[in-house]
Amino acid sequence: MTIEQNRKLVTSIPGPKSQALHQNRLQHVGHGVGATLPVYIDSAQGAILVDVDGNQFIDMGSGIGVTTIGHTNEAVVKAVSEQVAKLTHTLFTVTPYIPYVEVCEILNAHMPGDFVKRSALFNSGAEAVENAIKLARKFTKRNEIAVFDHAYHGRTNLTMAMNFKNMPYADGFGPFAGSVTHVPMSYPFHDPEGMTGFEAAQRAINYMEKRIGGKNLAAVVIEPIQGEGGFIVPAPGFLKTLSEWTHANGIVLVADEVQAGIARTGKWFATEHEAGFEPDLMTIAKGIAGGMPISAVTGRAEIMDSSHAGGIGGTFGGNPVASAAAVAVLRQIEAGGVLEKAVHIENVMKPRLLAMQAKYPVIGEIRGRGAMLAIEFILPGTRTPNSAAVDSVVKHCHANGVLVLNAGTYGNVIRFLPSLAISDELINEALDVVEQGIAAL
Ligand code: PLZ
């Protein structure tokens, strides 16, 4: 690696060059576009980001779970460079090319479920969700969509309606798409003590039956581990029970694997952690192409084929360069060692996080799987969300060269989405900084 894998601070954060660039940005970039940490990144490799002032950050966010394979992964750089010099665009629906088909073939081979699969490619997670719903509606000839409390699915008009939070995603941006209903999620930390996954699923199913009617539902869309919602892992049995009900009622079950999929949780898809959970369609994006923009809908052939030819598409969807990057990522997962690395990261991080929980009563829960782990902060002795603690710890981490992200409906969760290229040393160093931030509360 040409960038040394270490944390290095040479200025205060943000440094003078970043500050000047930020002033310039405010003149030219619309202010509705946010900035979690306004340091301007010049280059990156593995798990390290380098800013324009020469500071090096440990990246515990991976651009919200995108550079799972590592920044500037060698195979991805090579595939992109070769492809960009050869062919950058034709529009697949005008004149096709090979990498698009190759991505679909690999995704079909790895989606769980004993049925024939097909895929279609798009640009963003939101666009994949939109297309999954188009297909579910076309296939079922029904309109209604159910989503879950604390869900996040994107920023387009339909997906804004599918998100749980008004701020910052929806406020003032209506009117919103109709025929979308939010349903109670399984959230073990906040559900009644002892509520099983089966009971939480019954609660959701009863709600859907009363409020919508099973026969009116085209799709139920669920993140197997909720991302923006705060890495909420439903109680065991929840996803399976839901799955049985959707199948019995002719409803298309869509697993939104945009944040939790593609090796992040130690399996190809987070769906695989619960036997009996059998989505019909999956939406895939983020980590699939090492930072290149591409997304997919993968699923049952009869649903994927239910659209008339020409009903599904878009100018840039499955762009050759992004597809070549995706192939480079997916082939590395197939080659082995990548899923194991995600499990290894969990084994390094979880014991340390649990030790912190035992020590600091401000920590309510440690949860997640693989390299998708989170801390929920509470007011000590309660389950009341403590977003002030999160703000303070995040600020401490950023000032000390560790990029962490917050999450959660109440902003009271710190989430970790490190690249799988990260070393144990860097993980431990990042957690040292996190712990200092918590100890200082
Ligand atoms: N589904 C489960 O996590 C994206 C949002 C970043 P796009 N989450 C990160 C931001 O603030 O805009 C996401 C997700 C799940 C869908 C999406 C949407 O993916 O690629 O951002 O459209």
GROMACS .gro file of C-alpha atoms and ligand atoms in nm:
model
  463
    1MET     CA    1   0.000   0.000   0.000
    2THR     CA    2   0.126   0.346  -0.078
    3ILE     CA    3  -0.072   0.510   0.204
    4GLU     CA    4   0.062   0.401   0.538
    5GLN     CA    5  -0.218   0.240   0.740
    6ASN     CA    6  -0.199   0.465   1.042
    7ARG     CA    7  -0.378   0.754   1.208
    8LYS     CA    8  -0.190   1.081   1.183
    9LEU     CA    9  -0.296   1.429   1.285
   10VAL     CA   10  -0.083   1.719   1.161
   11THR     CA   11  -0.334   2.005   1.209
   12SER     CA   12  -0.642   2.066   1.416
   13ILE     CA   13  -0.958   1.916   1.259
   14PRO     CA   14  -1.070   2.050   1.018
   15GLY     CA   15  -0.732   2.182   0.906
   16PRO     CA   16  -0.675   2.520   0.740
   17LYS     CA   17  -0.699   2.392   0.382
   18SER     CA   18  -1.021   2.208   0.457
   19GLN     CA   19  -1.162   2.519   0.624
   20ALA     CA   20  -1.084   2.732   0.319
   21LEU     CA   21  -1.231   2.470   0.085
   22HIS     CA   22  -1.541   2.455   0.299
   23GLN     CA   23  -1.592   2.830   0.272
   24ASN     CA   24  -1.563   2.796  -0.105
   25ARG     CA   25  -1.805   2.505  -0.105
   26LEU     CA   26  -2.066   2.710   0.079
   27GLN     CA   27  -2.055   2.959  -0.212
   28HIS     CA   28  -2.112   2.693  -0.474
   29VAL     CA   29  -2.284   2.385  -0.332
   30GLY     CA   30  -2.649   2.394  -0.232
   31HIS     CA   31  -2.681   2.411   0.145
   32GLY     CA   32  -2.931   2.127   0.155
   33VAL     CA   33  -2.637   1.893   0.092
   34GLY     CA   34  -2.494   1.812   0.435
   35ALA     CA   35  -2.143   1.741   0.566
   36THR     CA   36  -2.088   1.517   0.867
   37LEU     CA   37  -1.719   1.607   0.898
   38PRO     CA   38  -1.602   1.883   0.662
   39VAL     CA   39  -1.249   1.760   0.605
   40TYR     CA   40  -1.178   1.741   0.233
   41ILE     CA   41  -1.046   1.399   0.143
   42ASP     CA   42  -0.773   1.383  -0.117
   43SER     CA   43  -0.696   1.011  -0.128
   44ALA     CA   44  -0.761   0.686   0.052
   45GLN     CA   45  -0.644   0.331   0.073
   46GLY     CA   46  -0.754   0.033   0.279
   47ALA     CA   47  -0.907   0.177   0.595
   48ILE     CA   48  -0.732   0.515   0.589
   49LEU     CA   49  -0.857   0.848   0.454
   50VAL     CA   50  -0.606   1.128   0.383
   51ASP     CA   51  -0.729   1.487   0.384
   52VAL     CA   52  -0.589   1.788   0.197
   53ASP     CA   53  -0.400   1.901   0.508
   54GLY     CA   54  -0.223   1.565   0.535
   55ASN     CA   55  -0.428   1.428   0.828
   56GLN     CA   56  -0.500   1.055   0.820
   57PHE     CA   57  -0.827   0.922   0.956
   58ILE     CA   58  -0.922   0.569   1.052
   59ASP     CA   59  -1.235   0.516   0.848
   60MET     CA   60  -1.494   0.340   1.063
   61GLY     CA   61  -1.778   0.437   0.828
   62SER     CA   62  -1.664   0.340   0.476
   63GLY     CA   63  -1.877   0.613   0.320
   64ILE     CA   64  -2.178   0.451   0.491
   65GLY     CA   65  -2.087   0.092   0.419
   66VAL     CA   66  -1.965   0.130   0.062
   67THR     CA   67  -1.591   0.064   0.058
   68THR     CA   68  -1.635  -0.271   0.230
   69ILE     CA   69  -1.355  -0.424   0.023
   70GLY     CA   70  -1.126  -0.132   0.121
   71HIS     CA   71  -1.050   0.204  -0.036
   72THR     CA   72  -0.876   0.185  -0.374
   73ASN     CA   73  -0.876  -0.195  -0.361
   74GLU     CA   74  -0.614  -0.316  -0.606
   75ALA     CA   75  -0.838  -0.545  -0.810
   76VAL     CA   76  -1.108  -0.278  -0.831
   77VAL     CA   77  -0.861  -0.012  -0.946
   78LYS     CA   78  -0.727  -0.249  -1.210
   79ALA     CA   79  -1.073  -0.352  -1.336
   80VAL     CA   80  -1.193   0.009  -1.351
   81SER     CA   81  -0.878   0.133  -1.525
   82GLU     CA   82  -0.895  -0.137  -1.789
   83GLN     CA   83  -1.265  -0.093  -1.847
   84VAL     CA   84  -1.254   0.288  -1.863
   85ALA     CA   85  -0.994   0.270  -2.140
   86LYS     CA   86  -1.205   0.021  -2.334
   87LEU     CA   87  -1.573   0.108  -2.310
   88THR     CA   88  -1.752   0.353  -2.078
   89HIS     CA   89  -2.106   0.354  -2.211
   90THR     CA   90  -2.347   0.218  -2.466
   91LEU     CA   91  -2.667   0.197  -2.258
   92PHE     CA   92  -2.727  -0.167  -2.188
   93THR     CA   93  -3.083  -0.158  -2.325
   94VAL     CA   94  -2.957  -0.018  -2.658
   95THR     CA   95  -2.648  -0.235  -2.717
   96PRO     CA   96  -2.546  -0.473  -2.438
   97TYR     CA   97  -2.199  -0.557  -2.303
   98ILE     CA   98  -2.054  -0.840  -2.097
   99PRO     CA   99  -1.980  -0.700  -1.744
  100TYR     CA  100  -2.349  -0.620  -1.681
  101VAL     CA  101  -2.447  -0.980  -1.746
  102GLU     CA  102  -2.155  -1.106  -1.537
  103VAL     CA  103  -2.270  -0.906  -1.233
  104CYS     CA  104  -2.623  -1.046  -1.270
  105GLU     CA  105  -2.491  -1.399  -1.304
  106ILE     CA  106  -2.285  -1.374  -0.985
  107LEU     CA  107  -2.565  -1.215  -0.782
  108ASN     CA  108  -2.811  -1.480  -0.900
  109ALA     CA  109  -2.570  -1.753  -0.796
  110HIS     CA  110  -2.539  -1.618  -0.442
  111MET     CA  111  -2.888  -1.500  -0.355
  112PRO     CA  112  -3.036  -1.754  -0.113
  113GLY     CA  113  -3.351  -1.943  -0.215
  114ASP     CA  114  -3.418  -2.255  -0.415
  115PHE     CA  115  -3.563  -2.096  -0.728
  116VAL     CA  116  -3.451  -1.953  -1.062
  117LYS     CA  117  -3.321  -1.597  -1.026
  118ARG     CA  118  -3.260  -1.299  -1.247
  119SER     CA  119  -3.120  -0.952  -1.184
  120ALA     CA  120  -3.141  -0.600  -1.322
  121LEU     CA  121  -2.893  -0.319  -1.255
  122PHE     CA  122  -2.942   0.043  -1.157
  123ASN     CA  123  -2.741   0.332  -1.006
  124SER     CA  124  -2.841   0.377  -0.643
  125GLY     CA  125  -3.001   0.195  -0.356
  126ALA     CA  126  -3.314   0.409  -0.383
  127GLU     CA  127  -3.345   0.329  -0.751
  128ALA     CA  128  -3.318  -0.043  -0.677
  129VAL     CA  129  -3.596  -0.013  -0.416
  130GLU     CA  130  -3.815   0.180  -0.663
  131ASN     CA  131  -3.768  -0.092  -0.923
  132ALA     CA  132  -3.833  -0.376  -0.680
  133ILE     CA  133  -4.166  -0.212  -0.605
  134LYS     CA  134  -4.249  -0.154  -0.971
  135LEU     CA  135  -4.191  -0.525  -1.032
  136ALA     CA  136  -4.382  -0.639  -0.722
  137ARG     CA  137  -4.682  -0.430  -0.827
  138LYS     CA  138  -4.670  -0.549  -1.185
  139PHE     CA  139  -4.639  -0.913  -1.073
  140THR     CA  140  -4.912  -0.909  -0.808
  141LYS     CA  141  -5.142  -0.654  -0.977
  142ARG     CA  142  -5.177  -0.498  -0.630
  143ASN     CA  143  -5.082  -0.149  -0.505
  144GLU     CA  144  -5.010  -0.150  -0.134
  145ILE     CA  145  -4.664  -0.152   0.021
  146ALA     CA  146  -4.574  -0.221   0.386
  147VAL     CA  147  -4.250  -0.101   0.544
  148PHE     CA  148  -4.129  -0.092   0.903
  149ASP     CA  149  -4.087   0.161   1.177
  150HIS     CA  150  -3.725   0.292   1.181
  151ALA     CA  151  -3.675   0.192   0.815
  152TYR     CA  152  -3.468   0.378   0.560
  153HIS     CA  153  -3.496   0.319   0.186
  154GLY     CA  154  -3.377   0.632   0.003
  155ARG     CA  155  -3.440   0.990  -0.104
  156THR     CA  156  -3.659   0.960  -0.416
  157ASN     CA  157  -4.026   1.043  -0.387
  158LEU     CA  158  -4.144   0.685  -0.328
  159THR     CA  159  -3.858   0.597  -0.095
  160MET     CA  160  -3.902   0.918   0.108
  161ALA     CA  161  -4.251   0.788   0.182
  162MET     CA  162  -4.097   0.457   0.290
  163ASN     CA  163  -3.853   0.612   0.540
  164PHE     CA  164  -3.955   0.636   0.903
  165LYS     CA  165  -3.795   0.969   0.991
  166ASN     CA  166  -3.936   1.301   0.884
  167MET     CA  167  -3.613   1.489   0.959
  168PRO     CA  168  -3.393   1.521   0.766
  169TYR     CA  169  -3.532   1.311   0.482
  170ALA     CA  170  -3.885   1.432   0.417
  171ASP     CA  171  -3.961   1.758   0.598
  172GLY     CA  172  -4.119   1.999   0.350
  173PHE     CA  173  -4.051   1.775   0.050
  174GLY     CA  174  -4.406   1.639   0.004
  175PRO     CA  175  -4.654   1.548  -0.126
  176PHE     CA  176  -4.541   1.188  -0.089
  177ALA     CA  177  -4.630   0.870  -0.272
  178GLY     CA  178  -4.938   0.698  -0.130
  179SER     CA  179  -5.014   0.332  -0.060
  180VAL     CA  180  -4.721   0.302   0.183
  181THR     CA  181  -4.789   0.193   0.543
  182HIS     CA  182  -4.543   0.171   0.833
  183VAL     CA  183  -4.574  -0.137   1.050
  184PRO     CA  184  -4.427  -0.209   1.398
  185MET     CA  185  -4.072  -0.344   1.380
  186SER     CA  186  -3.910  -0.595   1.614
  187TYR     CA  187  -3.676  -0.380   1.822
  188PRO     CA  188  -3.571  -0.607   2.110
  189PHE     CA  189  -3.412  -0.331   2.321
  190HIS     CA  190  -3.736  -0.130   2.324
  191ASP     CA  191  -4.002  -0.398   2.285
  192PRO     CA  192  -4.179  -0.530   2.596
  193GLU     CA  193  -3.943  -0.747   2.804
  194GLY     CA  194  -3.933  -1.105   2.676
  195MET     CA  195  -4.126  -1.040   2.352
  196THR     CA  196  -4.020  -1.310   2.105
  197GLY     CA  197  -3.957  -1.265   1.735
  198PHE     CA  198  -4.271  -1.466   1.668
  199GLU     CA  199  -4.479  -1.234   1.887
  200ALA     CA  200  -4.328  -0.923   1.728
  201ALA     CA  201  -4.408  -1.067   1.384
  202GLN     CA  202  -4.767  -1.142   1.493
  203ARG     CA  203  -4.799  -0.781   1.605
  204ALA     CA  204  -4.682  -0.662   1.261
  205ILE     CA  205  -4.901  -0.914   1.076
  206ASN     CA  206  -5.212  -0.825   1.278
  207TYR     CA  207  -5.147  -0.462   1.201
  208MET     CA  208  -5.111  -0.529   0.828
  209GLU     CA  209  -5.423  -0.746   0.820
  210LYS     CA  210  -5.635  -0.483   0.996
  211ARG     CA  211  -5.494  -0.172   0.840
  212ILE     CA  212  -5.421  -0.284   0.480
  213GLY     CA  213  -5.551  -0.637   0.422
  214GLY     CA  214  -5.306  -0.907   0.315
  215LYS     CA  215  -5.475  -0.945  -0.023
  216ASN     CA  216  -5.407  -0.578  -0.108
  217LEU     CA  217  -5.036  -0.590  -0.041
  218ALA     CA  218  -4.799  -0.602  -0.338
  219ALA     CA  219  -4.485  -0.602  -0.123
  220VAL     CA  220  -4.348  -0.605   0.227
  221VAL     CA  221  -4.007  -0.439   0.230
  222ILE     CA  222  -3.769  -0.499   0.518
  223GLU     CA  223  -3.402  -0.441   0.598
  224PRO     CA  224  -3.288  -0.769   0.763
  225ILE     CA  225  -3.075  -0.545   0.986
  226GLN     CA  226  -3.194  -0.186   0.981
  227GLY     CA  227  -2.914   0.051   0.884
  228GLU     CA  228  -3.001   0.418   0.932
  229GLY     CA  229  -3.249   0.307   1.201
  230GLY     CA  230  -2.954   0.213   1.422
  231PHE     CA  231  -2.848  -0.142   1.330
  232ILE     CA  232  -3.163  -0.289   1.475
  233VAL     CA  233  -3.143  -0.668   1.461
  234PRO     CA  234  -3.493  -0.815   1.487
  235ALA     CA  235  -3.555  -1.087   1.747
  236PRO     CA  236  -3.494  -1.443   1.620
  237GLY     CA  237  -3.802  -1.578   1.446
  238PHE     CA  238  -3.933  -1.237   1.338
  239LEU     CA  239  -3.811  -1.251   0.978
  240LYS     CA  240  -3.906  -1.617   0.935
  241THR     CA  241  -4.262  -1.564   1.062
  242LEU     CA  242  -4.304  -1.260   0.840
  243SER     CA  243  -4.173  -1.459   0.547
  244GLU     CA  244  -4.423  -1.742   0.603
  245TRP     CA  245  -4.709  -1.494   0.615
  246THR     CA  246  -4.610  -1.306   0.298
  247HIS     CA  247  -4.572  -1.632   0.107
  248ALA     CA  248  -4.909  -1.760   0.229
  249ASN     CA  249  -5.070  -1.435   0.112
  250GLY     CA  250  -4.911  -1.392  -0.232
  251ILE     CA  251  -4.714  -1.087  -0.120
  252VAL     CA  252  -4.368  -1.017  -0.264
  253LEU     CA  253  -4.116  -1.009   0.021
  254VAL     CA  254  -3.834  -0.765  -0.051
  255ALA     CA  255  -3.517  -0.774   0.158
  256ASP     CA  256  -3.345  -0.436   0.138
  257GLU     CA  257  -2.983  -0.552   0.159
  258VAL     CA  258  -2.841  -0.216   0.051
  259GLN     CA  259  -2.657  -0.153   0.380
  260ALA     CA  260  -2.631  -0.502   0.534
  261GLY     CA  261  -2.554  -0.703   0.220
  262ILE     CA  262  -2.238  -0.799   0.027
  263ALA     CA  263  -2.019  -0.955   0.296
  264ARG     CA  264  -2.081  -0.681   0.553
  265THR     CA  265  -2.229  -0.913   0.818
  266GLY     CA  266  -2.008  -1.215   0.749
  267LYS     CA  267  -2.239  -1.368   0.489
  268TRP     CA  268  -2.311  -1.266   0.133
  269PHE     CA  269  -2.645  -1.131   0.253
  270ALA     CA  270  -2.775  -1.051   0.602
  271THR     CA  271  -3.086  -1.247   0.505
  272GLU     CA  272  -2.886  -1.568   0.549
  273HIS     CA  273  -2.858  -1.525   0.926
  274GLU     CA  274  -3.217  -1.645   0.976
  275ALA     CA  275  -3.318  -1.986   0.842
  276GLY     CA  276  -3.667  -1.975   0.696
  277PHE     CA  277  -3.646  -1.609   0.596
  278GLU     CA  278  -3.693  -1.631   0.220
  279PRO     CA  279  -3.718  -1.301   0.039
  280ASP     CA  280  -3.848  -1.306  -0.318
  281LEU     CA  281  -3.647  -1.001  -0.420
  282MET     CA  282  -3.338  -0.834  -0.280
  283THR     CA  283  -3.214  -0.481  -0.334
  284ILE     CA  284  -2.836  -0.452  -0.337
  285ALA     CA  285  -2.606  -0.148  -0.364
  286LYS     CA  286  -2.336   0.025  -0.155
  287GLY     CA  287  -2.062  -0.236  -0.097
  288ILE     CA  288  -2.108  -0.414  -0.428
  289ALA     CA  289  -1.853  -0.219  -0.635
  290GLY     CA  290  -1.585  -0.077  -0.403
  291GLY     CA  291  -1.716   0.280  -0.435
  292MET     CA  292  -1.845   0.282  -0.793
  293PRO     CA  293  -2.217   0.366  -0.823
  294ILE     CA  294  -2.424   0.063  -0.912
  295SER     CA  295  -2.720  -0.123  -0.762
  296ALA     CA  296  -2.924  -0.430  -0.833
  297VAL     CA  297  -3.256  -0.600  -0.788
  298THR     CA  298  -3.210  -0.976  -0.772
  299GLY     CA  299  -3.485  -1.230  -0.726
  300ARG     CA  300  -3.741  -1.479  -0.847
  301ALA     CA  301  -3.737  -1.507  -1.225
  302GLU     CA  302  -4.116  -1.494  -1.253
  303ILE     CA  303  -4.128  -1.160  -1.070
  304MET     CA  304  -3.825  -1.016  -1.251
  305ASP     CA  305  -3.976  -1.123  -1.584
  306SER     CA  306  -4.325  -0.992  -1.508
  307SER     CA  307  -4.252  -0.656  -1.670
  308HIS     CA  308  -4.299  -0.613  -2.045
  309ALA     CA  309  -3.962  -0.570  -2.224
  310GLY     CA  310  -3.857  -0.206  -2.197
  311GLY     CA  311  -4.046  -0.150  -1.872
  312ILE     CA  312  -3.729  -0.154  -1.662
  313GLY     CA  313  -3.415   0.043  -1.743
  314GLY     CA  314  -3.238   0.381  -1.724
  315THR     CA  315  -2.947   0.551  -1.902
  316PHE     CA  316  -2.663   0.466  -1.667
  317GLY     CA  317  -2.790   0.153  -1.488
  318GLY     CA  318  -2.522  -0.116  -1.482
  319ASN     CA  319  -2.267   0.115  -1.646
  320PRO     CA  320  -1.971  -0.084  -1.786
  321VAL     CA  321  -1.711   0.070  -1.553
  322ALA     CA  322  -1.926   0.027  -1.242
  323SER     CA  323  -2.011  -0.328  -1.351
  324ALA     CA  324  -1.642  -0.412  -1.398
  325ALA     CA  325  -1.577  -0.283  -1.044
  326ALA     CA  326  -1.863  -0.496  -0.911
  327VAL     CA  327  -1.725  -0.807  -1.079
  328ALA     CA  328  -1.386  -0.735  -0.919
  329VAL     CA  329  -1.548  -0.711  -0.572
  330LEU     CA  330  -1.777  -1.010  -0.611
  331ARG     CA  331  -1.498  -1.233  -0.743
  332GLN     CA  332  -1.289  -1.151  -0.434
  333ILE     CA  333  -1.575  -1.257  -0.208
  334GLU     CA  334  -1.608  -1.578  -0.409
  335ALA     CA  335  -1.235  -1.642  -0.377
  336GLY     CA  336  -1.273  -1.666   0.003
  337GLY     CA  337  -1.146  -1.487   0.311
  338VAL     CA  338  -1.370  -1.182   0.283
  339LEU     CA  339  -1.670  -1.316   0.475
  340GLU     CA  340  -1.432  -1.459   0.734
  341LYS     CA  341  -1.275  -1.115   0.775
  342ALA     CA  342  -1.614  -0.966   0.862
  343VAL     CA  343  -1.662  -1.234   1.128
  344HIS     CA  344  -1.310  -1.170   1.256
  345ILE     CA  345  -1.386  -0.798   1.292
  346GLU     CA  346  -1.693  -0.885   1.501
  347ASN     CA  347  -1.476  -1.111   1.718
  348VAL     CA  348  -1.227  -0.830   1.776
  349MET     CA  349  -1.479  -0.552   1.830
  350LYS     CA  350  -1.769  -0.709   2.018
  351PRO     CA  351  -1.583  -0.815   2.333
  352ARG     CA  352  -1.433  -0.468   2.364
  353LEU     CA  353  -1.769  -0.300   2.307
  354LEU     CA  354  -1.934  -0.531   2.563
  355ALA     CA  355  -1.660  -0.449   2.813
  356MET     CA  356  -1.736  -0.080   2.760
  357GLN     CA  357  -2.105  -0.149   2.816
  358ALA     CA  358  -2.024  -0.315   3.149
  359LYS     CA  359  -1.822  -0.010   3.251
  360TYR     CA  360  -2.032   0.285   3.126
  361PRO     CA  361  -2.403   0.296   3.222
  362VAL     CA  362  -2.462   0.539   2.935
  363ILE     CA  363  -2.439   0.239   2.699
  364GLY     CA  364  -2.776   0.065   2.667
  365GLU     CA  365  -2.696  -0.199   2.410
  366ILE     CA  366  -2.424  -0.335   2.183
  367ARG     CA  367  -2.564  -0.500   1.870
  368GLY     CA  368  -2.509  -0.593   1.508
  369ARG     CA  369  -2.332  -0.862   1.313
  370GLY     CA  370  -1.994  -0.892   1.146
  371ALA     CA  371  -1.848  -0.555   1.053
  372MET     CA  372  -2.185  -0.387   1.113
  373LEU     CA  373  -2.187  -0.307   1.486
  374ALA     CA  374  -2.341  -0.033   1.697
  375ILE     CA  375  -2.371   0.118   2.042
  376GLU     CA  376  -2.706   0.255   2.159
  377PHE     CA  377  -2.671   0.534   2.417
  378ILE     CA  378  -2.927   0.593   2.690
  379LEU     CA  379  -2.975   0.806   2.997
  380PRO     CA  380  -2.822   0.582   3.266
  381GLY     CA  381  -3.076   0.362   3.440
  382THR     CA  382  -3.343   0.415   3.170
  383ARG     CA  383  -3.403   0.323   2.807
  384THR     CA  384  -3.445   0.687   2.714
  385PRO     CA  385  -3.241   0.782   2.406
  386ASN     CA  386  -2.931   0.990   2.475
  387SER     CA  387  -2.836   1.171   2.157
  388ALA     CA  388  -2.627   1.427   2.347
  389ALA     CA  389  -2.386   1.150   2.445
  390VAL     CA  390  -2.358   1.041   2.082
  391ASP     CA  391  -2.293   1.396   1.962
  392SER     CA  392  -2.018   1.436   2.218
  393VAL     CA  393  -1.846   1.101   2.147
  394VAL     CA  394  -1.867   1.149   1.771
  395LYS     CA  395  -1.715   1.497   1.805
  396HIS     CA  396  -1.432   1.356   2.015
  397CYS     CA  397  -1.363   1.082   1.758
  398HIS     CA  398  -1.361   1.323   1.465
  399ALA     CA  399  -1.125   1.564   1.640
  400ASN     CA  400  -0.894   1.270   1.706
  401GLY     CA  401  -0.881   1.121   1.360
  402VAL     CA  402  -1.144   0.848   1.384
  403LEU     CA  403  -1.435   0.876   1.145
  404VAL     CA  404  -1.747   0.728   1.307
  405LEU     CA  405  -2.110   0.778   1.207
  406ASN     CA  406  -2.424   0.819   1.409
  407ALA     CA  407  -2.757   0.651   1.337
  408GLY     CA  408  -3.094   0.580   1.489
  409THR     CA  409  -3.439   0.731   1.486
  410TYR     CA  410  -3.341   0.927   1.796
  411GLY     CA  411  -2.982   0.994   1.687
  412ASN     CA  412  -2.863   0.796   1.990
  413VAL     CA  413  -2.661   0.527   1.813
  414ILE     CA  414  -2.297   0.518   1.702
  415ARG     CA  415  -2.245   0.270   1.420
  416PHE     CA  416  -1.930   0.107   1.294
  417LEU     CA  417  -1.896   0.001   0.931
  418PRO     CA  418  -1.521  -0.045   0.889
  419SER     CA  419  -1.372  -0.169   0.568
  420LEU     CA  420  -1.284  -0.537   0.578
  421ALA     CA  421  -0.929  -0.436   0.489
  422ILE     CA  422  -0.882  -0.287   0.836
  423SER     CA  423  -0.615  -0.433   1.067
  424ASP     CA  424  -0.676  -0.537   1.428
  425GLU     CA  425  -0.434  -0.261   1.535
  426LEU     CA  426  -0.641   0.009   1.364
  427ILE     CA  427  -0.967  -0.131   1.505
  428ASN     CA  428  -0.823  -0.128   1.855
  429GLU     CA  429  -0.681   0.219   1.812
  430ALA     CA  430  -1.018   0.346   1.688
  431LEU     CA  431  -1.194   0.182   1.984
  432ASP     CA  432  -0.941   0.340   2.224
  433VAL     CA  433  -1.046   0.679   2.090
  434VAL     CA  434  -1.416   0.589   2.115
  435GLU     CA  435  -1.366   0.477   2.474
  436GLN     CA  436  -1.183   0.798   2.567
  437GLY     CA  437  -1.482   0.986   2.426
  438ILE     CA  438  -1.725   0.783   2.637
  439ALA     CA  439  -1.511   0.811   2.951
  440ALA     CA  440  -1.507   1.190   2.908
  441LEU     CA  441  -1.889   1.218   2.912
  442PLZ     N1  442  -3.177   0.119   0.155
  442PLZ     C1  443  -3.113   0.005   0.363
  442PLZ     O1  444  -2.918   0.211   0.386
  442PLZ     C2  445  -2.879   0.421   0.194
  442PLZ     C3  446  -2.805   0.699   0.307
  442PLZ     C4  447  -2.707   0.806   0.283
  442PLZ     P1  448  -2.885   0.519  -0.197
  442PLZ     N2  449  -2.836   0.458   0.325
  442PLZ     C5  450  -2.741   0.568   0.333
  442PLZ     C6  451  -2.777   0.939   0.273
  442PLZ     O2  452  -2.778   1.011   0.374
  442PLZ     O3  453  -2.834   0.968   0.169
  442PLZ     C7  454  -2.984   0.314   0.181
  442PLZ     C8  455  -2.998   0.213   0.279
  442PLZ     C9  456  -3.097   0.115   0.260
  442PLZ    C10  457  -3.165   0.212   0.061
  442PLZ    C11  458  -3.070   0.313   0.071
  442PLZ    C12  459  -3.062   0.414  -0.038
  442PLZ     O4  460  -2.944   0.399  -0.110
  442PLZ     O5  461  -2.774   0.456  -0.276
  442PLZ     O6  462  -2.839   0.625  -0.102
  442PLZ     O7  463  -2.997   0.565  -0.284
   0.00000   0.00000   0.00000
